[in-house]
Coordinates of C-alpha atoms in Angstrom, one line a residue:
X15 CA 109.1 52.1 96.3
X16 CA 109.6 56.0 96.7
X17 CA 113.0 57.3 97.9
X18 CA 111.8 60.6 97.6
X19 CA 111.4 62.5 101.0
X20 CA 108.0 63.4 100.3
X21 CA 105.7 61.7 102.7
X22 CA 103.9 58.8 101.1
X23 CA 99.9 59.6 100.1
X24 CA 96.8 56.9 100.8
X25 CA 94.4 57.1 97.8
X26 CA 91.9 59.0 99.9
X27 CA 94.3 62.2 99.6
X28 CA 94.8 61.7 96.3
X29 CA 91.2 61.8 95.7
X30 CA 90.4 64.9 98.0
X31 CA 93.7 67.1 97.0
X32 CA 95.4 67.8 93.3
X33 CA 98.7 68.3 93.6
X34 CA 99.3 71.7 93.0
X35 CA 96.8 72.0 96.3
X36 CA 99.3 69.6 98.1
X37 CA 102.1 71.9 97.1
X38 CA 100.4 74.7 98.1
X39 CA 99.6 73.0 101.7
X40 CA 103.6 71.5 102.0
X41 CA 104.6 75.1 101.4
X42 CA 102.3 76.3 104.6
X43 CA 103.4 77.4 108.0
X44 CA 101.4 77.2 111.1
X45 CA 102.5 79.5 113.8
X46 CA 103.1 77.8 117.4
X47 CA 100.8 80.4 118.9
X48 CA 97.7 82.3 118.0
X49 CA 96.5 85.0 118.9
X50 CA 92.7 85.5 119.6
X51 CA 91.5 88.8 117.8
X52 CA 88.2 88.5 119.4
X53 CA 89.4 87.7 122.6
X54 CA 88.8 90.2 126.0
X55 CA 89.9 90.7 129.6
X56 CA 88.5 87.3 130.9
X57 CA 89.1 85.3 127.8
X58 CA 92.6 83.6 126.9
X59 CA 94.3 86.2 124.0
X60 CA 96.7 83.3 122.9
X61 CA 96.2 79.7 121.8
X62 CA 99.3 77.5 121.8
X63 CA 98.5 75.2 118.8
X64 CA 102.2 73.4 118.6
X65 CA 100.2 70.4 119.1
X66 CA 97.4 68.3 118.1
X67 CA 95.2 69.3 121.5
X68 CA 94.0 73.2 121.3
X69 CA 92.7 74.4 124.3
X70 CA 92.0 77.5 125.4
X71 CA 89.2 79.7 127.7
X72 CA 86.3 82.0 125.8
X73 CA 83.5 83.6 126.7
X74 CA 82.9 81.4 129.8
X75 CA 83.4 78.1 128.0
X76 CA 86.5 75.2 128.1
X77 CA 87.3 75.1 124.4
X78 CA 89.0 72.2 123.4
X79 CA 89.6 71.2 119.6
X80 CA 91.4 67.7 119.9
X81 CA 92.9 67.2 116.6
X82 CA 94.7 63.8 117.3
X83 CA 91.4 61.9 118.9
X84 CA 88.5 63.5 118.3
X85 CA 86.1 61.6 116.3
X86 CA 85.7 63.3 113.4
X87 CA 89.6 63.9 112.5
X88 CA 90.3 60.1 113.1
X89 CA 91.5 58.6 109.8
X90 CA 91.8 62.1 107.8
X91 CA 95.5 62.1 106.5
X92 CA 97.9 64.3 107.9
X93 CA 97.7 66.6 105.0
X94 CA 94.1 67.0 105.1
X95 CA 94.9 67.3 109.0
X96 CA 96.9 70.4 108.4
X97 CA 94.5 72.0 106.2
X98 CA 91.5 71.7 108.6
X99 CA 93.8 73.5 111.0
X100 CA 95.1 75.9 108.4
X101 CA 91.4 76.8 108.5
X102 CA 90.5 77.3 111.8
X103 CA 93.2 79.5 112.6
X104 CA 91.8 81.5 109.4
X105 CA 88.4 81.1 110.9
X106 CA 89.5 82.3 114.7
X107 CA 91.6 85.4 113.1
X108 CA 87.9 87.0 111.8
X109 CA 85.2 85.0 113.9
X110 CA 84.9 84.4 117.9
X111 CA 86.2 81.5 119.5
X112 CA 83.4 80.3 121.3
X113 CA 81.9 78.2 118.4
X114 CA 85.6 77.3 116.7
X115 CA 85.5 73.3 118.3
X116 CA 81.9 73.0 116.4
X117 CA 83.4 74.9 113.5
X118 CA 86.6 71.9 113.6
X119 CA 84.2 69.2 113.5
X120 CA 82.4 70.2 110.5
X121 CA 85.0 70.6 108.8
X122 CA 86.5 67.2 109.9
X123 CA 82.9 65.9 108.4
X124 CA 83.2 67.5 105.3
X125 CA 86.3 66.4 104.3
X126 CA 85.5 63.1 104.9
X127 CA 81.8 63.2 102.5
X128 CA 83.6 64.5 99.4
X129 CA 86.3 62.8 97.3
X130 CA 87.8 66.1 96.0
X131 CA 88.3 70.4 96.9
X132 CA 86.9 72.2 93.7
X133 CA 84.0 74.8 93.4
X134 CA 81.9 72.5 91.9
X135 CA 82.5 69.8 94.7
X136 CA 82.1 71.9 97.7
X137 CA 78.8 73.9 95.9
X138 CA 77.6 70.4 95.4
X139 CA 77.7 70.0 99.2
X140 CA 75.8 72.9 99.4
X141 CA 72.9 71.9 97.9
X142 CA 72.6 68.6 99.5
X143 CA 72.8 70.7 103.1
X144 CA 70.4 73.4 102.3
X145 CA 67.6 70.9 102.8
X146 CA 67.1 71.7 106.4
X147 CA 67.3 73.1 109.5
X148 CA 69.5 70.4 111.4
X149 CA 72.6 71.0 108.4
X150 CA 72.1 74.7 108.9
X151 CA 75.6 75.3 110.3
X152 CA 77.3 72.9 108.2
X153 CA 75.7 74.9 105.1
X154 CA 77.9 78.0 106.5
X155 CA 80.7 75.8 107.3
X156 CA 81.3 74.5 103.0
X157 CA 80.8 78.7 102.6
X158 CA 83.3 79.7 104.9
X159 CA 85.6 77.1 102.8
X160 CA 84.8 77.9 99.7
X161 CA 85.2 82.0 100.5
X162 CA 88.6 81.6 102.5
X163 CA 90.0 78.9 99.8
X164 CA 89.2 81.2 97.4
X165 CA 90.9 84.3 98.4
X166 CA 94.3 82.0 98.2
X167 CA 93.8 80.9 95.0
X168 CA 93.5 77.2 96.4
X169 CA 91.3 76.6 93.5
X170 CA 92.4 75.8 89.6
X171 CA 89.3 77.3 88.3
X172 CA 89.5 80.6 90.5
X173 CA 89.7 83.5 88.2
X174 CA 90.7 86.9 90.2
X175 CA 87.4 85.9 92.5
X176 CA 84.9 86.7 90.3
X177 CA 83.3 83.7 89.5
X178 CA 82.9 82.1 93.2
X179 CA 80.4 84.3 94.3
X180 CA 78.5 84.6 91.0
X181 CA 78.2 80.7 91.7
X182 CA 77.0 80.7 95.3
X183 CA 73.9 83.9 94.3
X184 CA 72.5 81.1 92.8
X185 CA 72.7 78.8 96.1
X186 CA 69.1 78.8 97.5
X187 CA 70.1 79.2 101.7
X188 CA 68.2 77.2 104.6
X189 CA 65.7 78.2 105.7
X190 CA 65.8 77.4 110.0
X191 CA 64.6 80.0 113.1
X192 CA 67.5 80.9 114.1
X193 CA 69.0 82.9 110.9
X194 CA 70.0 86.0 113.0
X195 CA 73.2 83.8 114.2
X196 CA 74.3 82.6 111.3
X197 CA 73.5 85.7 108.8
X198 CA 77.1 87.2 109.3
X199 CA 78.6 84.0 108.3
X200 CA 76.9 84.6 104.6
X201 CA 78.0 88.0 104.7
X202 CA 81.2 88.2 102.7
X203 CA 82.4 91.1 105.1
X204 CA 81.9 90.2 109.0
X205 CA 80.4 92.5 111.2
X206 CA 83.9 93.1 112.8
X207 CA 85.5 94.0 109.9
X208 CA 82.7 96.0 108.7
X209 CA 83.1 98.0 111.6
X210 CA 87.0 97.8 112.0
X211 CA 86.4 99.4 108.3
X212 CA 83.8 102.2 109.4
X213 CA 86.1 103.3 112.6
X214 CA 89.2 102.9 110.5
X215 CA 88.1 106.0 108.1
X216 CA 86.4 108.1 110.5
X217 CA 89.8 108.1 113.1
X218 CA 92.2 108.7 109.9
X219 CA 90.3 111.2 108.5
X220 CA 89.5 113.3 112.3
X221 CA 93.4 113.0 112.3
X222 CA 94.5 113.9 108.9
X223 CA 91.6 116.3 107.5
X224 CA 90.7 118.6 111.0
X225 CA 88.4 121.7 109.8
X226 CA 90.2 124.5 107.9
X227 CA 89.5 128.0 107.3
X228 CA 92.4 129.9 105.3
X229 CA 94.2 128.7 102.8
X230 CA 97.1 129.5 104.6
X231 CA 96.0 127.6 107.3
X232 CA 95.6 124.6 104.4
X233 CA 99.1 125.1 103.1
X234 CA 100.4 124.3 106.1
X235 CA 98.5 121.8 107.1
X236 CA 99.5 119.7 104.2
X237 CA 103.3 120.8 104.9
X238 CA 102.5 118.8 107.9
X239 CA 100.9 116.2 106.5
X240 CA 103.8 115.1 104.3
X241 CA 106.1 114.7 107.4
X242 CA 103.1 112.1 109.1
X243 CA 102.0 110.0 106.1
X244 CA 103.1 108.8 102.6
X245 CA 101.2 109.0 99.6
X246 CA 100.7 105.3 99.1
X247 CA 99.4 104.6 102.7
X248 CA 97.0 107.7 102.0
X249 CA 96.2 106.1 98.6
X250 CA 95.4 102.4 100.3
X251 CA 93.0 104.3 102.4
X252 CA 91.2 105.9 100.0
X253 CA 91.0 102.7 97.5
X254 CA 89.5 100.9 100.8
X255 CA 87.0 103.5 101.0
X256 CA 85.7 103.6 97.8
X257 CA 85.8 99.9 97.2
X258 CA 84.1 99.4 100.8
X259 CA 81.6 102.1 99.7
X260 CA 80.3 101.9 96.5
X261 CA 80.9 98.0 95.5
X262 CA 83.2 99.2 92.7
X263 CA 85.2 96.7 90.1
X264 CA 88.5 97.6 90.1
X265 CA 88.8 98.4 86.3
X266 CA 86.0 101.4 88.0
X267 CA 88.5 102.7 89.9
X268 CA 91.3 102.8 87.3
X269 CA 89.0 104.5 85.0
X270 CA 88.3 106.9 87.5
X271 CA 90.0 110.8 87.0
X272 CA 90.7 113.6 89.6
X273 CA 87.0 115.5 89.5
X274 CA 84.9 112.3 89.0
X275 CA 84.9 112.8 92.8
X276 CA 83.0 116.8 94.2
X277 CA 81.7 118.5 96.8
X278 CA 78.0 118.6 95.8
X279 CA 76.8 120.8 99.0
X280 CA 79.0 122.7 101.6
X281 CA 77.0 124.6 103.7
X282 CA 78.2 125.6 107.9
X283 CA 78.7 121.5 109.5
X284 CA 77.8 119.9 107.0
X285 CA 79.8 118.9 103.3
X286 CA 78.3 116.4 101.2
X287 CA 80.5 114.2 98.2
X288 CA 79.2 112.7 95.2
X289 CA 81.2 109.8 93.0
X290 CA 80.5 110.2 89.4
X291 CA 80.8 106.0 89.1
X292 CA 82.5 105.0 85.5
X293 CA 81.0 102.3 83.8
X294 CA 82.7 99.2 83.9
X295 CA 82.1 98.2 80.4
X296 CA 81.8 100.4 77.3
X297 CA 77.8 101.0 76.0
X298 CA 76.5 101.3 72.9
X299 CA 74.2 104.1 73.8
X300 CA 75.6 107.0 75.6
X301 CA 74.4 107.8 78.6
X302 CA 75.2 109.8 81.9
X303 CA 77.2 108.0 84.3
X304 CA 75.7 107.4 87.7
X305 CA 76.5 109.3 90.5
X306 CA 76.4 108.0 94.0
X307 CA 76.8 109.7 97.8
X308 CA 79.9 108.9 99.8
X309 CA 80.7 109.5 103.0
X310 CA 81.8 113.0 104.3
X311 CA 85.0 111.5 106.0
X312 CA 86.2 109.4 102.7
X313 CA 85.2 112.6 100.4
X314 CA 87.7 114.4 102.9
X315 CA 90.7 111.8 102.8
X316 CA 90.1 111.7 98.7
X317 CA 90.5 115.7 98.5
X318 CA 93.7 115.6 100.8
X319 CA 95.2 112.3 98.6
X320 CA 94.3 114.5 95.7
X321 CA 96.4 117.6 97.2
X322 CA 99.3 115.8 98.7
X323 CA 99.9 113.7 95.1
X324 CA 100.0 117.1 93.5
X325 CA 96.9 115.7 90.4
X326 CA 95.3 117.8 88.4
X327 CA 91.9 117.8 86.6
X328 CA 91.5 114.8 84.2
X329 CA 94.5 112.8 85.7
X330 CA 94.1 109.6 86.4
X331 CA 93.0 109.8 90.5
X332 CA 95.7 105.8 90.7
X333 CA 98.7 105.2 89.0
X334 CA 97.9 102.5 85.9
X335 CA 101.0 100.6 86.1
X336 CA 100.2 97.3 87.0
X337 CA 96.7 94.8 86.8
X338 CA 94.1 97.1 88.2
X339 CA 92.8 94.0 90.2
X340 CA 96.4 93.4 92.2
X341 CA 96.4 97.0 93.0
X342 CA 93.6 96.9 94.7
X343 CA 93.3 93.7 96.2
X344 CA 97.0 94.5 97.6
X345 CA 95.8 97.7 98.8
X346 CA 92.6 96.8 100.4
X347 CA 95.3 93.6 102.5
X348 CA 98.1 96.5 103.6
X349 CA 95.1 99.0 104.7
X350 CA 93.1 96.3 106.8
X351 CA 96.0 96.1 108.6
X352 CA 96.6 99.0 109.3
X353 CA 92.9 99.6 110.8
X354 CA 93.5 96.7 112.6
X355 CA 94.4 97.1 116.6
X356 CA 98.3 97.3 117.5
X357 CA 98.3 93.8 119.4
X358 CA 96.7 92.5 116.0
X359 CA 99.5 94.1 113.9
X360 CA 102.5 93.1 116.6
X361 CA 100.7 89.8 116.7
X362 CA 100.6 89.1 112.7
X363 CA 104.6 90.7 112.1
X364 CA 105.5 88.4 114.7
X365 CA 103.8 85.3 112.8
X366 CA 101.4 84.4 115.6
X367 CA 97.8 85.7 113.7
X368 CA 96.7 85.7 110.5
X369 CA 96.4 89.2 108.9
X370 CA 92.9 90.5 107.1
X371 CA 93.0 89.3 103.3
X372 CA 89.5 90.1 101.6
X373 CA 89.4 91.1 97.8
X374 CA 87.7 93.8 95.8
X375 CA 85.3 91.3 94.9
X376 CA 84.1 89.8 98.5
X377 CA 83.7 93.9 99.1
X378 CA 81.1 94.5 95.9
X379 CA 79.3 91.2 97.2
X380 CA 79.1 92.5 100.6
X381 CA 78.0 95.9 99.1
X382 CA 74.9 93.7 97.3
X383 CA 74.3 91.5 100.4
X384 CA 74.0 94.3 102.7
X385 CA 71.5 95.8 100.4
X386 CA 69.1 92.9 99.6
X387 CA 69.1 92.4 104.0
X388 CA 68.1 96.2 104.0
X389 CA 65.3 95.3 101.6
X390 CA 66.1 97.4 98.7
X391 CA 64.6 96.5 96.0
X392 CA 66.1 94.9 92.6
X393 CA 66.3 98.0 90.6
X394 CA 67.8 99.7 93.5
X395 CA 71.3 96.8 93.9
X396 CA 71.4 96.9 90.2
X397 CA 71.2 100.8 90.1
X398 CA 74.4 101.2 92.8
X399 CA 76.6 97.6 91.4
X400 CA 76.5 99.4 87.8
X401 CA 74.0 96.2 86.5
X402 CA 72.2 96.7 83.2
X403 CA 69.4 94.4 84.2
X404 CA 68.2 93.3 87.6
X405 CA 68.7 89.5 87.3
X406 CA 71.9 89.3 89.7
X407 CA 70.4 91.6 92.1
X408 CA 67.1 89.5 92.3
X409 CA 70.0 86.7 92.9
X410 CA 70.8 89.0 95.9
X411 CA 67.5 89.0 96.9
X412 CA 66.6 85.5 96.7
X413 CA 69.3 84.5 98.9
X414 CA 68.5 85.8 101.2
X415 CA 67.0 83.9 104.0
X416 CA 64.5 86.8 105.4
X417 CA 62.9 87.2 102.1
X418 CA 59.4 87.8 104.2
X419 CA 60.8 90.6 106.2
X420 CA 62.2 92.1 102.4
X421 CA 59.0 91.8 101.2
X422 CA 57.7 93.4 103.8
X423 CA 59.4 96.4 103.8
X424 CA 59.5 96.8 100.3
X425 CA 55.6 96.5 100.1
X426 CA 55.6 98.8 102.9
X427 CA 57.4 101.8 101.1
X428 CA 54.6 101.5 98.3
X429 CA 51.7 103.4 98.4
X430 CA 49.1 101.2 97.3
X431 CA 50.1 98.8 99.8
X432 CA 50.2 101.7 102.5
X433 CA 46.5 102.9 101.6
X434 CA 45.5 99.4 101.7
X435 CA 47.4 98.9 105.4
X436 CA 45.3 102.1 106.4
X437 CA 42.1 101.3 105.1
X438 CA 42.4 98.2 106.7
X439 CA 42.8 100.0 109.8
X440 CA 40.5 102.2 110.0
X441 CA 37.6 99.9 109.1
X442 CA 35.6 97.1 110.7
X443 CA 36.9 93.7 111.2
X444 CA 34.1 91.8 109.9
X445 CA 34.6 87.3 110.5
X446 CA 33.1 85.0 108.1
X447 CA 30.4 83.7 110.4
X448 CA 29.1 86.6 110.4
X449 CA 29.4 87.9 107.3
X450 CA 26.3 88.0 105.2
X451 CA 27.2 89.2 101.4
X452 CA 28.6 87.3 98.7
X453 CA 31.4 85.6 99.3
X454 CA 35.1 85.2 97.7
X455 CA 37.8 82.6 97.9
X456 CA 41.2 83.5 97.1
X457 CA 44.6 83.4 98.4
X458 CA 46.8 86.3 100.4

């Protein structure tokens, strides 16, 4: 009936994948070997996935992911097949191994519950497993899919990454015990990267910005400079930064001009930078733009980029030549890399791991997440993310699973509440059997 080569679909792929997504699949290659970035000294560093039985040592456990009989991969198509694996290697290349077999078989589940791969599907799912504790890792599972997914543009309806997240804010999470484990997983930046990040800046700018006196000493420091590192490497750094930092949109950062970013104090050990942040969208009423802190060690590595590009005051601190969104999502994806260890990088040129791809907008949620776990307050995520109104950062806020503990420590920065802590205190417990005034019924 078909004398096309293409391998012949059951209706139950049909349903689950469009074709552009089966395209997109046909067009993937899966490496033969994989290396484990979270892997150490006693754990196997490579994975040889050139067949349907992975199995490799972690953390003091067999791992086995049995792709051709485990029970919950029987009857998927080989398409679908391919795209759960597709996955898990994604999943292994940011996440620890030790939980990747349970990670498999949700997925294998998943796949088999809904009839097709869209946002609105998969955020569907989400609300049916958000009901308790016992679908808990599931939940994390659909996110993990709809995040990753995402950032290929596996999705018709994905627009530059904008909307997805937008979508999941208003998600209501589980609520189980055991939230510490799994809070990473919402995170739209893991720990490891978040620190990859953090180390990446401070050991580029030890190494490219060392403490200078005289300005001859500067001149020929940046004579030196030019010989070690290119402007665009410099520039992918700094873009990082400042996306990683502040939460910015990337139309921010191509509005942004050599002097938005100063040295606000400089006094012996210490130098401290301030951002004047442009608005992403023009306002009616004129007003100041908000200025935010950054870090000593990105301030430094701005300066230097500034210096070695030869801008002046008013330029334009990134070229404007192409959408300001691919420049910086491309730039975030080269830099990662780079901060990434050398077995990583020798491991991904060599096609055997998957390199870090994020986007500017995974980096502004994370920016909002990390905020609302800190327990800032609403005014205080809207104030940094450039918000005119609080109503996505109480989204922040609200999904978050510890909303007691952010309660907690945003009552306990108030006064009132303090003064009502201490006088509570420093008086008499008094217990209603033995209490003899009028009493009062109400609820804490």
């Amino acid at each position: 009936m078909n004398s096309s080569n293409k391998p012949e679909l059951n209706t139950a792929t049909h349903e689950l994948l469009n074709p552009s997504q089966i395209s997109w699949l046909e067009k993937q290659k899966l490496p033969k070997r994989l290396y484990l970035v979270s892997a150490t000294e006693f754990d196997d560093k490579w994975i040889n996935i050139d067949s349907d039985r992975w199995e490799f040592r972690f953390s003091g456990r067999n791992v086995v992911i049995d792709f051709e009989k485990g029970s919950n991969f029987k009857k998927l198509p080989k398409i679908t097949l391919k795209l759960t694996k597709l996955l898990v290697i994604k999943y292994l290349s940011i996440n620890s191994g030790y939980n990747s077999s349970y990670f498999a078989g949700d997925l294998g589940r998943i796949f088999k519950s809904i009839t097709s791969l869209t946002h609105e599907s998969l955020i569907e799912k989400l609300y049916e497993l958000n009901i308790n504790e016992s679908t808990a890792k599931e939940f994390f599972s659909v996110l993990f899919i709809l995040r990753r997914l995402d950032i290929e543009y596996f999705f018709n309806s994905t627009n530059h990454n904008e909307s997805l997240e937008d979508k999941l804010l208003l998600v209501p999470r589980p609520a189980f015990s055991s939230w510490g484990i799994y809070s990473d997983i919402d995170n739209t930046l893991p720990e490891s990267v978040v620190l990859m990040i953090q180390n990446g800046l401070q050991r580029w700018s030890s190494k490219l910005t060392p403490s200078l006196i005289t300005e001859e000493e500067k001149r020929q420091h940046l004579f030196k400079i030019k010989k070690v590192i290119s402007i665009e490497k410099l520039r992918d750094c700094v873009i990082t930064g400042l996306i990683f930092t502040t939460g910015l949109r990337p139309v921010q950062l191509s509005k942004t001009a050599v002097g938005d970013i100063i040295i606000d104090t400089e006094i012996s050990n210490l130098t401290r930078f301030s951002y004047a942040v442009p608005y992403a969208k023009k306002s009616k009423v004129h007003t100041h733009r908000v200025r935010v802190a950054i870090p000593e060690e990105l301030g430094k590595l701005v300066l230097l980029y500034q210096r070695l590009a030869d801008l002046k005051l008013g330029e334009p601190l990134f070229p404007q030549i192409q959408d300001s969104v691919t420049m910086v999502n491309q730039a975030i994806n080269r830099q990662l890399l780079r901060f990434s260890p050398k077995d990583m990088q020798e491991a991904v040129r060599q096609g055997q791991a998957e390199a870090p791809e994020y986007t500017s907008s995974l980096f502004r949620h994370h920016v909002g997440h990390s905020m609302a776990m800190s327990g800032a307050s609403a005014e205080e995520i809207a104030y940094i993310l450039g918000h005119t109104s609080t109503v996505v950062a109480n989204r922040y806020i609200s999904a978050t699973p510890d909303l007691s503990t952010i309660r907690e420590q945003a009552l306990g920065r108030n006064p009132v509440f303090s003064n009502m802590i201490t006088l509570m205190l420093t008086g008499n417990l008094v217990y209603s059997e033995s209490w003899t005034g009028r009493k009062v019924a109400g609820a804490g």
